[in-house]
């Protein structure tokens, strides 16, 4: 497990002459968005800002999902705490309204105790769209320092025998000690950030080793993936695929597939490793091919009733962001076109426009269908990634400023 300090530092945003912003990549490849899509996306972003103007001042914690169309809250953020300040940041970028900036900072501060939480792999979800974005947009170094502290907590979950970051459970809890899930690929950018900022290659090396393990065990020959893969935590030996939120170990949970598309593309951008880009393309090709004509993913692409099953708009929002990223990284316009179809479909068929009582932006989401938990609800990550995806199209340079979409 080795990576030179020069390689680590080279991935910093703007650190080398070879860094390419998504906006520059889009311009270089001649990507243009159809006027009808631009109108639909702008209307959706405007609606989101209007909704947040009405709802955000009354939010009393971190939204985790809706019940009867009203947000329910976690006070410590659960695993989703970063998405509420992240959504506020996206609204700030779109509207220029300083009220969203103030609310985003106030919300992010409440995550401070989680910097030292070693019981979860979700520290990237918690601290990237909240604290790292706060640092990038304000320049206040305390946000950068706190994100690095969160990365210090995350690397304690690394298992060197199996070369993976365990997903769930306290460090001294033997249950789930060998469990790896697709979602973790999205938390690795926190470690890449820590290496860029400190010059210490330990963080990025761990991220790369985990990504290589995931690359080896998750993708099937057709490009689909399971939600879970289990290892023997003592020896690191592989046990096999499993699932928690998907239909079965042999099915393909759509949000997990979307995490993979986005996460492997990000790992390519941070390292230049073409193997990660190839994996992202393989996963993307399967997911795009599995979409139904309405372009909104079902909750599991291989469940028995797919594609005529319960939808998960959050999977579509995540995948659209990943596809836009993948298009910029490869120069392949078909990925951008697929992303625009998804974003337009979400904007036209999955918003809460028809409900006066709804507090969220995006409807038609599914959290955990096997557990009958959160079906046809709104979820905070759907709101965040829909706005991120829309602004990748409408304001790519602003999104780049917020979350660093540079490529080595």
Short mmCIF file of C-alpha atoms in Angstrom, two decimals, residues 59-65 71-78 80-85 104 106-112 114 126 130 380:
data_model
loop_
_atom_site.label_atom_id
_atom_site.label_comp_id
_atom_site.label_asym_id
_atom_site.label_seq_id
_atom_site.Cartn_x
_atom_site.Cartn_y
_atom_site.Cartn_z
CA UNK A 59 -36.02 23.16 10.99
CA UNK A 60 -35.06 22.06 14.51
CA UNK A 61 -32.52 19.29 13.82
CA UNK A 62 -31.15 17.23 10.96
CA UNK A 63 -33.88 15.92 8.64
CA UNK A 64 -33.71 12.14 8.21
CA UNK A 65 -36.94 11.50 6.29
CA UNK A 71 -39.53 16.17 8.27
CA UNK A 72 -38.56 13.96 11.17
CA UNK A 73 -35.28 14.81 12.85
CA UNK A 74 -32.10 13.47 14.38
CA UNK A 75 -30.34 15.77 16.80
CA UNK A 76 -26.87 14.32 16.23
CA UNK A 77 -27.24 13.88 12.48
CA UNK A 78 -27.47 10.07 12.29
CA UNK A 80 -27.37 11.95 6.99
CA UNK A 81 -26.50 15.10 8.95
CA UNK A 82 -24.25 16.57 6.27
CA UNK A 83 -26.97 16.71 3.66
CA UNK A 84 -29.08 19.43 5.29
CA UNK A 85 -26.27 22.03 5.45
CA UNK A 104 -25.79 26.23 6.54
CA UNK A 106 -25.33 27.14 11.96
CA UNK A 107 -26.41 23.63 11.03
CA UNK A 108 -22.89 22.40 10.28
CA UNK A 109 -21.64 23.54 13.69
CA UNK A 110 -24.03 21.10 15.33
CA UNK A 111 -22.06 18.22 13.79
CA UNK A 112 -18.89 19.15 15.72
CA UNK A 114 -19.23 13.74 15.37
CA UNK A 126 -21.43 13.91 7.42
CA UNK A 130 -21.08 20.46 5.37
CA UNK A 380 -32.58 14.53 2.69
#
